[in-house]
PDB file of C-alpha atoms (C1' of nucleotides) in Angstrom:
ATOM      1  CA  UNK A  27     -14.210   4.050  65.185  1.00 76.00           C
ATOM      2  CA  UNK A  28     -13.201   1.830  68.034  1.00 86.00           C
ATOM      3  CA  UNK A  29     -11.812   3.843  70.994  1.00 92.00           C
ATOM      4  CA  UNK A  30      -7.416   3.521  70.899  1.00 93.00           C
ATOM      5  CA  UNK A  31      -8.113   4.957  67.267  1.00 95.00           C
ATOM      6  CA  UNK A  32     -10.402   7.771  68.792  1.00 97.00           C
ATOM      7  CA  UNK A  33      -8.319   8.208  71.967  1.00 98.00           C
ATOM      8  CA  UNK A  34      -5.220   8.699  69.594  1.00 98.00           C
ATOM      9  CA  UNK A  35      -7.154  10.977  67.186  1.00 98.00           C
ATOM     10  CA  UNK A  36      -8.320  13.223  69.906  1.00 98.00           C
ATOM     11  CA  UNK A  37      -4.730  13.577  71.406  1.00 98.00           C
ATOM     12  CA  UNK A  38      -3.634  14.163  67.550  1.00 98.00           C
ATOM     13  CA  UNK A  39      -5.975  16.971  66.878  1.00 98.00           C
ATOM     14  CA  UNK A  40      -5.165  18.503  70.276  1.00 98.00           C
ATOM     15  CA  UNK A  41      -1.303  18.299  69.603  1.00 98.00           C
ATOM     16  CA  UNK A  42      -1.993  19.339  65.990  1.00 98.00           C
ATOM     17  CA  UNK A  43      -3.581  22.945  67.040  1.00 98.00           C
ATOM     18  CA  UNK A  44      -2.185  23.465  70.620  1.00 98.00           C
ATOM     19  CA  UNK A  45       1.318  22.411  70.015  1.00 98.00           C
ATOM     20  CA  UNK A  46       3.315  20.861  72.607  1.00 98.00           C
ATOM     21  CA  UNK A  47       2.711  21.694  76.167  1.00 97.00           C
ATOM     22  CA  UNK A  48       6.436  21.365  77.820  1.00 96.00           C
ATOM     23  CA  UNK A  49       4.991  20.039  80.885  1.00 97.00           C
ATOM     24  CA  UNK A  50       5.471  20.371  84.122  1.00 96.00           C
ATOM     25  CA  UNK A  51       6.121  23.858  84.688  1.00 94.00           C
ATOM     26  CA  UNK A  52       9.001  23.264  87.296  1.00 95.00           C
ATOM     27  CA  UNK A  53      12.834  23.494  87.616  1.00 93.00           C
ATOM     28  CA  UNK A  54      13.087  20.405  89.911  1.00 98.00           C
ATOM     29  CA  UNK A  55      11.294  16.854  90.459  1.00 98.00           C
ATOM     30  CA  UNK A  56      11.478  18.480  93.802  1.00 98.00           C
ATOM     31  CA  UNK A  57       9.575  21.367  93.077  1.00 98.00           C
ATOM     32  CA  UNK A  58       7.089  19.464  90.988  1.00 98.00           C
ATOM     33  CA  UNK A  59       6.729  17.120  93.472  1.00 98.00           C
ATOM     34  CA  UNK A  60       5.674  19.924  95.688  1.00 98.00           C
ATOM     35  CA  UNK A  61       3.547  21.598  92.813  1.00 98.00           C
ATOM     36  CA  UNK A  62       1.486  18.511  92.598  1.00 98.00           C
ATOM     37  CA  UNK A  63       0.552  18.705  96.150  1.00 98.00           C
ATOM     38  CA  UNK A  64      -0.118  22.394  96.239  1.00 98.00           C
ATOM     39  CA  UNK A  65      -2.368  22.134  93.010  1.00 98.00           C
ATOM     40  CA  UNK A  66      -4.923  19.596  94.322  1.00 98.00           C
ATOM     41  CA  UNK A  67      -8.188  21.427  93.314  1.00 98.00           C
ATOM     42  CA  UNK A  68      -6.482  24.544  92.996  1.00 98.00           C
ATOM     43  CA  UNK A  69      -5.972  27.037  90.229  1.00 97.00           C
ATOM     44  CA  UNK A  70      -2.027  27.208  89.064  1.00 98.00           C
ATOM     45  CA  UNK A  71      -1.818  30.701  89.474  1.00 98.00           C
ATOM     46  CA  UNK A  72      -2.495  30.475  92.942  1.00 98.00           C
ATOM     47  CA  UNK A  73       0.368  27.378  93.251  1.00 98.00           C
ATOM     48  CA  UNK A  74       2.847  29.748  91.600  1.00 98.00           C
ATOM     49  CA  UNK A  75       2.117  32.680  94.239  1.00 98.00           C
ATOM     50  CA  UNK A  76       3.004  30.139  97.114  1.00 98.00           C
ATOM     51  CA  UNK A  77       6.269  28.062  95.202  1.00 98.00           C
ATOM     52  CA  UNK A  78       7.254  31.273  94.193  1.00 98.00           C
ATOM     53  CA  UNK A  79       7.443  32.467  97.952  1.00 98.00           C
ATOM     54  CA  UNK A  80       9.382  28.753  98.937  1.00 98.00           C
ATOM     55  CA  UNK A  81      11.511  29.945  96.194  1.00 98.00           C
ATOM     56  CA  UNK A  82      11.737  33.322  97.597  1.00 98.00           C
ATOM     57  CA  UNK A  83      12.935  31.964 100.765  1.00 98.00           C
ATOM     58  CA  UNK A  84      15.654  29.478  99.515  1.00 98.00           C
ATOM     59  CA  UNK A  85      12.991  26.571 101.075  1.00 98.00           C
ATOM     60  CA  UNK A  86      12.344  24.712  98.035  1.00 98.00           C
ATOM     61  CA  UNK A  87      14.519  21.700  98.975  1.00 98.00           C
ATOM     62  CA  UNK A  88      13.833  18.888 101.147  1.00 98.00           C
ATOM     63  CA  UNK A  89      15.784  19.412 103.547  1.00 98.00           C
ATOM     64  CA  UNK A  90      14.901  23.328 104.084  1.00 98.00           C
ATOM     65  CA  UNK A  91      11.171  22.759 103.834  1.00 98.00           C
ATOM     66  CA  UNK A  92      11.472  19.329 106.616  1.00 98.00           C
ATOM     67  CA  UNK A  93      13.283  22.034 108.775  1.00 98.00           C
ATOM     68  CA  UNK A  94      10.528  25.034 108.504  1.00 98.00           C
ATOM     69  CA  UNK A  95       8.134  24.948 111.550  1.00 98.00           C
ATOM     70  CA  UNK A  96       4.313  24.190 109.808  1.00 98.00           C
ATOM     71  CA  UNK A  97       2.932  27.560 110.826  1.00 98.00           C
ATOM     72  CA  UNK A  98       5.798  29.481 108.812  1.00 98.00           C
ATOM     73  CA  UNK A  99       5.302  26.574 105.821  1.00 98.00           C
ATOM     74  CA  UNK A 100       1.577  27.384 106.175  1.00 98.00           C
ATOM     75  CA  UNK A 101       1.979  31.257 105.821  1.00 98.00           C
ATOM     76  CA  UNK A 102       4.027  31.032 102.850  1.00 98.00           C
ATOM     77  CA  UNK A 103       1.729  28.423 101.088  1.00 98.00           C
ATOM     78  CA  UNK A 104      -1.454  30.293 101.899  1.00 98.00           C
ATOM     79  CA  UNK A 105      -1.954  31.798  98.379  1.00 98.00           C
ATOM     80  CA  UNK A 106      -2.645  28.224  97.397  1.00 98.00           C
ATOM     81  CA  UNK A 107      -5.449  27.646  99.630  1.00 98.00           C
ATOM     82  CA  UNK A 108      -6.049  24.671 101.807  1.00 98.00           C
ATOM     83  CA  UNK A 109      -3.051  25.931 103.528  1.00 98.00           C
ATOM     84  CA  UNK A 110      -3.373  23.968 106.890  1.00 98.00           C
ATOM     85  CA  UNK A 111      -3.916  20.545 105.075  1.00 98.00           C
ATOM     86  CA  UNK A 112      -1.378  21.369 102.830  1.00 98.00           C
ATOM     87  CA  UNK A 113       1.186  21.849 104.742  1.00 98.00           C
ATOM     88  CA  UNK A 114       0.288  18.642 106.730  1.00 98.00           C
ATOM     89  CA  UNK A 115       0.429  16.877 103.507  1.00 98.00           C
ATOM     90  CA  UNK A 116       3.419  18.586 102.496  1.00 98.00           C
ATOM     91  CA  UNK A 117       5.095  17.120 105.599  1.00 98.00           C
ATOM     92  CA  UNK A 118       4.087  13.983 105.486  1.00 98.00           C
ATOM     93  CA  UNK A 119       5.085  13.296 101.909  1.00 98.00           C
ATOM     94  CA  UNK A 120       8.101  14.880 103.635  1.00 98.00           C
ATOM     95  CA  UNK A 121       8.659  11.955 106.480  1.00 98.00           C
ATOM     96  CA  UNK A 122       8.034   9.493 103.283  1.00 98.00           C
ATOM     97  CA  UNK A 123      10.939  10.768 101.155  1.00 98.00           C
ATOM     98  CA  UNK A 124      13.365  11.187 104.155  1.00 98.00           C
ATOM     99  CA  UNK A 125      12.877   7.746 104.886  1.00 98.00           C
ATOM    100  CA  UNK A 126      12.193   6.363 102.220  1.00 98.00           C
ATOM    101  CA  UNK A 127      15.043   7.888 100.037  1.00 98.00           C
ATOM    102  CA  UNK A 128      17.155  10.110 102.161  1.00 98.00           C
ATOM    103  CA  UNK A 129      15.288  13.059 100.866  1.00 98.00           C
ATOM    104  CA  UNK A 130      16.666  12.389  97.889  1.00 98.00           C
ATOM    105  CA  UNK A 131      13.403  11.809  94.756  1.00 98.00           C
ATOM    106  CA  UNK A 132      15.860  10.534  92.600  1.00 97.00           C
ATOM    107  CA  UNK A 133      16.535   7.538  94.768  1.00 98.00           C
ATOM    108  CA  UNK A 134      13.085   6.657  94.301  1.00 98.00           C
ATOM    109  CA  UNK A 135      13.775   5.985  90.636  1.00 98.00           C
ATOM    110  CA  UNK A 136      15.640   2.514  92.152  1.00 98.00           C
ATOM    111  CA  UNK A 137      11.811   1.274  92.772  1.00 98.00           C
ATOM    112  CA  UNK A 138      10.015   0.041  90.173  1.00 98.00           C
ATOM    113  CA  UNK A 139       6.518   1.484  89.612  1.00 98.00           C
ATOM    114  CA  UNK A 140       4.566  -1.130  90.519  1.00 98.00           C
ATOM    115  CA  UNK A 141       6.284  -1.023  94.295  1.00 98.00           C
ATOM    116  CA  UNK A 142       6.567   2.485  94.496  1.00 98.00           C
ATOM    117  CA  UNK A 143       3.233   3.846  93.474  1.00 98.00           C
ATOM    118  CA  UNK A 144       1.500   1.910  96.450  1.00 98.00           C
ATOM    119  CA  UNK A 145       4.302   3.680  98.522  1.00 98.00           C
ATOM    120  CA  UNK A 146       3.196   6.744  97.265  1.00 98.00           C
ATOM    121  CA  UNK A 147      -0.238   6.149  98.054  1.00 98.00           C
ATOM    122  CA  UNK A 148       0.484   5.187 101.364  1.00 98.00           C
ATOM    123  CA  UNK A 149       0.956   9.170 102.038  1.00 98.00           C
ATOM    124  CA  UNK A 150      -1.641  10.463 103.804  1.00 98.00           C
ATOM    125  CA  UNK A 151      -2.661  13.392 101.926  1.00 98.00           C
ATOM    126  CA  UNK A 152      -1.524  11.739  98.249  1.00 98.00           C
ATOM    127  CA  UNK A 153      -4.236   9.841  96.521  1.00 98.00           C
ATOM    128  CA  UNK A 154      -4.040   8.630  92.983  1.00 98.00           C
ATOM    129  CA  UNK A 155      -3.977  11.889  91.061  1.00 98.00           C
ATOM    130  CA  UNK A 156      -1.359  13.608  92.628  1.00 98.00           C
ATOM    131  CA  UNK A 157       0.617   9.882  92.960  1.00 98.00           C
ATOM    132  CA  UNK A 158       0.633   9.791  89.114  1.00 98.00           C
ATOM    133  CA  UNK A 159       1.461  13.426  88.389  1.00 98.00           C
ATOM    134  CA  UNK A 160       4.323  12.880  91.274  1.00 98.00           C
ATOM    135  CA  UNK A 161       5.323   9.499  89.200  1.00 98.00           C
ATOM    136  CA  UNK A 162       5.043  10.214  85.696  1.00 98.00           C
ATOM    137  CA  UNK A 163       5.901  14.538  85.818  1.00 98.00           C
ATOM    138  CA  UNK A 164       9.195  14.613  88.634  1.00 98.00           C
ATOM    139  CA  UNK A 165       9.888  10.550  87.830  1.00 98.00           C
ATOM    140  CA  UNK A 166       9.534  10.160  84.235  1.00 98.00           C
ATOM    141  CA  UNK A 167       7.050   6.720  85.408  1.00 98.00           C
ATOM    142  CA  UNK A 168       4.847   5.818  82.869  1.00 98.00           C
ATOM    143  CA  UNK A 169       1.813   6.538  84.380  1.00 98.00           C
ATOM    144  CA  UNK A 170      -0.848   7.958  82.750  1.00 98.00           C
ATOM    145  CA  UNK A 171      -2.778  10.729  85.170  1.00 98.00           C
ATOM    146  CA  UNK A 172      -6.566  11.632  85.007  1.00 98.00           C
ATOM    147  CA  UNK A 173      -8.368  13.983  86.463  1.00 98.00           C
ATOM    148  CA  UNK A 174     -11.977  16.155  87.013  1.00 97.00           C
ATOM    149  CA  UNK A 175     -10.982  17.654  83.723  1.00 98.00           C
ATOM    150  CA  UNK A 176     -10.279  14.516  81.817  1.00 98.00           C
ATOM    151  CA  UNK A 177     -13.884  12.932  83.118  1.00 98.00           C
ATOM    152  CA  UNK A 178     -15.475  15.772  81.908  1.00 97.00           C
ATOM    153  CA  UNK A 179     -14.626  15.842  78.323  1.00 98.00           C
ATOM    154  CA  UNK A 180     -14.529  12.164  77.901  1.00 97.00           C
ATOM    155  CA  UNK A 181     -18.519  12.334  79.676  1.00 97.00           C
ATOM    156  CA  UNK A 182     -19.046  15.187  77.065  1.00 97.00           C
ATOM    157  CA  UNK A 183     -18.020  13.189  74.046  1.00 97.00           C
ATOM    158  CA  UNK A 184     -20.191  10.312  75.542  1.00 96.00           C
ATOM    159  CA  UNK A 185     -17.326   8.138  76.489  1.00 96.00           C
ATOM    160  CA  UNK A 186     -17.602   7.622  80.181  1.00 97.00           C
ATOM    161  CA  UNK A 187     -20.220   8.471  83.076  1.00 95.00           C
ATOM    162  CA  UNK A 188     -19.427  11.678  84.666  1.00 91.00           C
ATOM    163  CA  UNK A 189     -18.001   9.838  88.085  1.00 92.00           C
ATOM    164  CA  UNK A 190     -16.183   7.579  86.539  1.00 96.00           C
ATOM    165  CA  UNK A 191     -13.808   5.535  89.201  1.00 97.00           C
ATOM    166  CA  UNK A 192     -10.451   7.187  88.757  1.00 98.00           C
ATOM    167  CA  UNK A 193      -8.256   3.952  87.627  1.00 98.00           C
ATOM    168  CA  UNK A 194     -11.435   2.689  85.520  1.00 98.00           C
ATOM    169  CA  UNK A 195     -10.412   5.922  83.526  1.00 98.00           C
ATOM    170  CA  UNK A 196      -6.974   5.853  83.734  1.00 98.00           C
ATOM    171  CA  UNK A 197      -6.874   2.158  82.092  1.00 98.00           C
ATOM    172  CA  UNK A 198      -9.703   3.587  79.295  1.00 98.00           C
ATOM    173  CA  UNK A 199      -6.329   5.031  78.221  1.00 98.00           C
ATOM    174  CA  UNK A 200      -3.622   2.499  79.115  1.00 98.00           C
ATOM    175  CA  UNK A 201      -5.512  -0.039  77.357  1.00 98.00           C
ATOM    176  CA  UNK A 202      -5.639   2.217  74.187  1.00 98.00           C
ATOM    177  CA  UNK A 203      -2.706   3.656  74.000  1.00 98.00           C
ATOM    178  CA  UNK A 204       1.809   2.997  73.790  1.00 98.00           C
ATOM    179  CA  UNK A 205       3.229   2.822  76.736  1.00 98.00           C
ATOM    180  CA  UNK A 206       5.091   5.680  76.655  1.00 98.00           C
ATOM    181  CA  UNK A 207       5.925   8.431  79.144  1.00 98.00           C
ATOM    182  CA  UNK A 208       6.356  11.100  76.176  1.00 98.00           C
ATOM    183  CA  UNK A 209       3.081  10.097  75.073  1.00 98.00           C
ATOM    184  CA  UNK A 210       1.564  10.304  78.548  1.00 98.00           C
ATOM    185  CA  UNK A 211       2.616  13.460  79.520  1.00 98.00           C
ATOM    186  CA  UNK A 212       1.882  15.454  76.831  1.00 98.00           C
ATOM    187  CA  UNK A 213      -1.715  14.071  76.546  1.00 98.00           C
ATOM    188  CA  UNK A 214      -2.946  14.848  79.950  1.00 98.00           C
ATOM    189  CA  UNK A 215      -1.319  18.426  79.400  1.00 98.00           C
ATOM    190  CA  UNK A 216      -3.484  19.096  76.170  1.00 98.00           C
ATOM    191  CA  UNK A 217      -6.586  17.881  78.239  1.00 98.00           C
ATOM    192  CA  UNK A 218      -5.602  19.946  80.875  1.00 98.00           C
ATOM    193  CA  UNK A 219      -5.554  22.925  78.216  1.00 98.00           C
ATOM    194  CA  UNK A 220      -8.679  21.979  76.577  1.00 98.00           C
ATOM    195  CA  UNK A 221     -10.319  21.776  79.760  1.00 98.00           C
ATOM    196  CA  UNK A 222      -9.049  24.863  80.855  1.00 97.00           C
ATOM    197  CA  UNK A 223      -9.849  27.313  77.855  1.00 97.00           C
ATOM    198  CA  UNK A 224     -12.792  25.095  75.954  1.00 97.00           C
ATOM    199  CA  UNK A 225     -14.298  22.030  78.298  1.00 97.00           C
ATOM    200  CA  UNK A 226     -15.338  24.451  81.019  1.00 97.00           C
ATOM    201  CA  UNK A 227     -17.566  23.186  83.310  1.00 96.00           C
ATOM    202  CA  UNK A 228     -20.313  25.534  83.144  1.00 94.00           C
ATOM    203  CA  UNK A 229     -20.577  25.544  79.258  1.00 91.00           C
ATOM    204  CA  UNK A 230     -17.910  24.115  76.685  1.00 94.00           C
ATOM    205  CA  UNK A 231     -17.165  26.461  73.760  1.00 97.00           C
ATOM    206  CA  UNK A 232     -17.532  23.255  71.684  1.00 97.00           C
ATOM    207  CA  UNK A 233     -17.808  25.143  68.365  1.00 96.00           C
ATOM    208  CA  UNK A 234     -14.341  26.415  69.121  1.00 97.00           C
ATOM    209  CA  UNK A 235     -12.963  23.524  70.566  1.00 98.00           C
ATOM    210  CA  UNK A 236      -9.839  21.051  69.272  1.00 98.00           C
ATOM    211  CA  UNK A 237     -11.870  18.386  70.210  1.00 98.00           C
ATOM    212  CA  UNK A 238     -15.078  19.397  67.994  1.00 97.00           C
ATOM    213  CA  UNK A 239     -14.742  16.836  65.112  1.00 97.00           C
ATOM    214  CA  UNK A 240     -15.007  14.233  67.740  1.00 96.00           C
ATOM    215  CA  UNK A 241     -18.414  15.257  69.220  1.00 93.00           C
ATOM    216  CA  UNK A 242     -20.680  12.277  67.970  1.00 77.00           C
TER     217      UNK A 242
ATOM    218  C1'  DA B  22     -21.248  33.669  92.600  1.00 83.82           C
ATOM    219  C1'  DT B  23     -18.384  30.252  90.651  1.00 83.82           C
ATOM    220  C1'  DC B  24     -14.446  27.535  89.866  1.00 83.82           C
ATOM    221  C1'  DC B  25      -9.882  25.558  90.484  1.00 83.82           C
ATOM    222  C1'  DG B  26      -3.993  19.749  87.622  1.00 83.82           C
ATOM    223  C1'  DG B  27      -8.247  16.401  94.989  1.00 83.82           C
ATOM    224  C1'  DT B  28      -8.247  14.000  99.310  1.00 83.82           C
ATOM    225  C1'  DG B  29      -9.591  11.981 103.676  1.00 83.82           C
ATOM    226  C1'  DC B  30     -12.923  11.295 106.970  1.00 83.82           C
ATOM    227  C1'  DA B  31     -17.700  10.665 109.171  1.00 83.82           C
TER     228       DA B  31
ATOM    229  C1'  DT C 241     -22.458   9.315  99.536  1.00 83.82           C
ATOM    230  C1'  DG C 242     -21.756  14.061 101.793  1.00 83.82           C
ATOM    231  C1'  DC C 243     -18.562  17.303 103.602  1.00 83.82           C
ATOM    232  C1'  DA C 244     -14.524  20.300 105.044  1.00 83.82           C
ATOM    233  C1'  DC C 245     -10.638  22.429 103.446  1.00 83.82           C
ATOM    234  C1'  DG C 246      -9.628  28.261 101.289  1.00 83.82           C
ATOM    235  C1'  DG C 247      -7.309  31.965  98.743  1.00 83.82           C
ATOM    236  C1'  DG C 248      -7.444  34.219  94.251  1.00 83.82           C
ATOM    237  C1'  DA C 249      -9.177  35.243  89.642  1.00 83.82           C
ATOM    238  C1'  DT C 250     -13.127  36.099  86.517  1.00 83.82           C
TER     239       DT C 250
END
DNA sequence: ATCCGGTGCA
DNA sequence: TGCACGGGAT
């Protein structure tokens, strides 16, 4: 089987027995934005404790969180760990959206992807992974996002080395896949899922898994 | 003890 | 290529 047909079986089979994901958890491109950030190797749960305190505090906008002084922005964040870079990376994607669109993400949408992802980049504190989930998840871009979880499965089914360059990757599934940001998004949600509950990284529960008639 | 929707810096 | 950053859940 050449890999676009595997690539779209696997994300078949996960969307068969998963379902769809609704992806991402967030009632704003604002607060996914800010999710994205917050989430960078860090379990959701704890990203929910510290949005859910922004939220607590009226903060999650722009303009409120630009405002807050970083040792208050760090104290409500702290759940999420890496609280002190955070919140410096918070502020500086901050600065880039005042800026750059009047603190407005929506504005941003006037760029096209190719000029606004290097933009992105250009954060200090935003590197590819959280540029993508910023681009395709709060900007509807179609950008297809990888991650630790992503490497690891595709290593597991023999696919890729296990450090794998990020946008080598990233255009494994470009190159086999529609462009499509429906298409995007829910497939690095299921592999986020399967990760999650069967591609652990101690031991994958293969037997179990949605990816198991893919294994060699 | 181990892991988590990573990133920047020496 | 290593290493710091860090609280919370299992």
């Amino acid at each position: 089987m050449n890999n676009s047909k595997k690539l779209i079986g696997m994300y078949e089979a996960m969307l068969d027995t998963l379902g769809p994901s609704h992806w991402w958890p967030g009632d704003s491109p604002f607060e996914i934005a800010i999710g994205a950030i917050l989430t960078q190797n860090t379990n959701w749960k704890n990203v929910e404790k510290a949005i859910g305190n922004l939220k607590e505090h009226n903060l999650l906008t722009p303009q409120a969180l630009y405002a807050l002084d970083s040792d208050k922005l760090a104290e409500l964040i702290r759940p999420a760990g890496y609280y002190n870079i955070k919140t410096r990376r918070i502020r500086n994607f901050l600065s880039f959206l005042k800026s750059e669109a009047e603190f407005d993400l929506l504005q941003l949408k006037n760029h096209s992807l190719d000029e606004l992802r290097p933009k992105i980049l250009a954060v200090n504190g935003i590197g590819p992974e959280t540029a993508d989930s910023i681009l395709l998840y709060a900007l509807d871009f179609p950008t297809f996002v990888v991650d630790a979880y992503t490497a690891r499965m595709m290593n597991r089914h023999g696919l890729v080395h296990e450090d794998i360059d990020y946008h080598e990757l990233q255009a494994l599934f470009v190159d086999a896949l529609p462009e499509n940001v429906s298409v995007y998004n829910e497939y690095h949600a299921l592999i986020v899922r399967v990760g999650k509950d069967w591609c652990k990284k101690k031991k994958g529960l293969c037997e179990s898994c949605p990816l198991q008639p893919f294994l060699d």
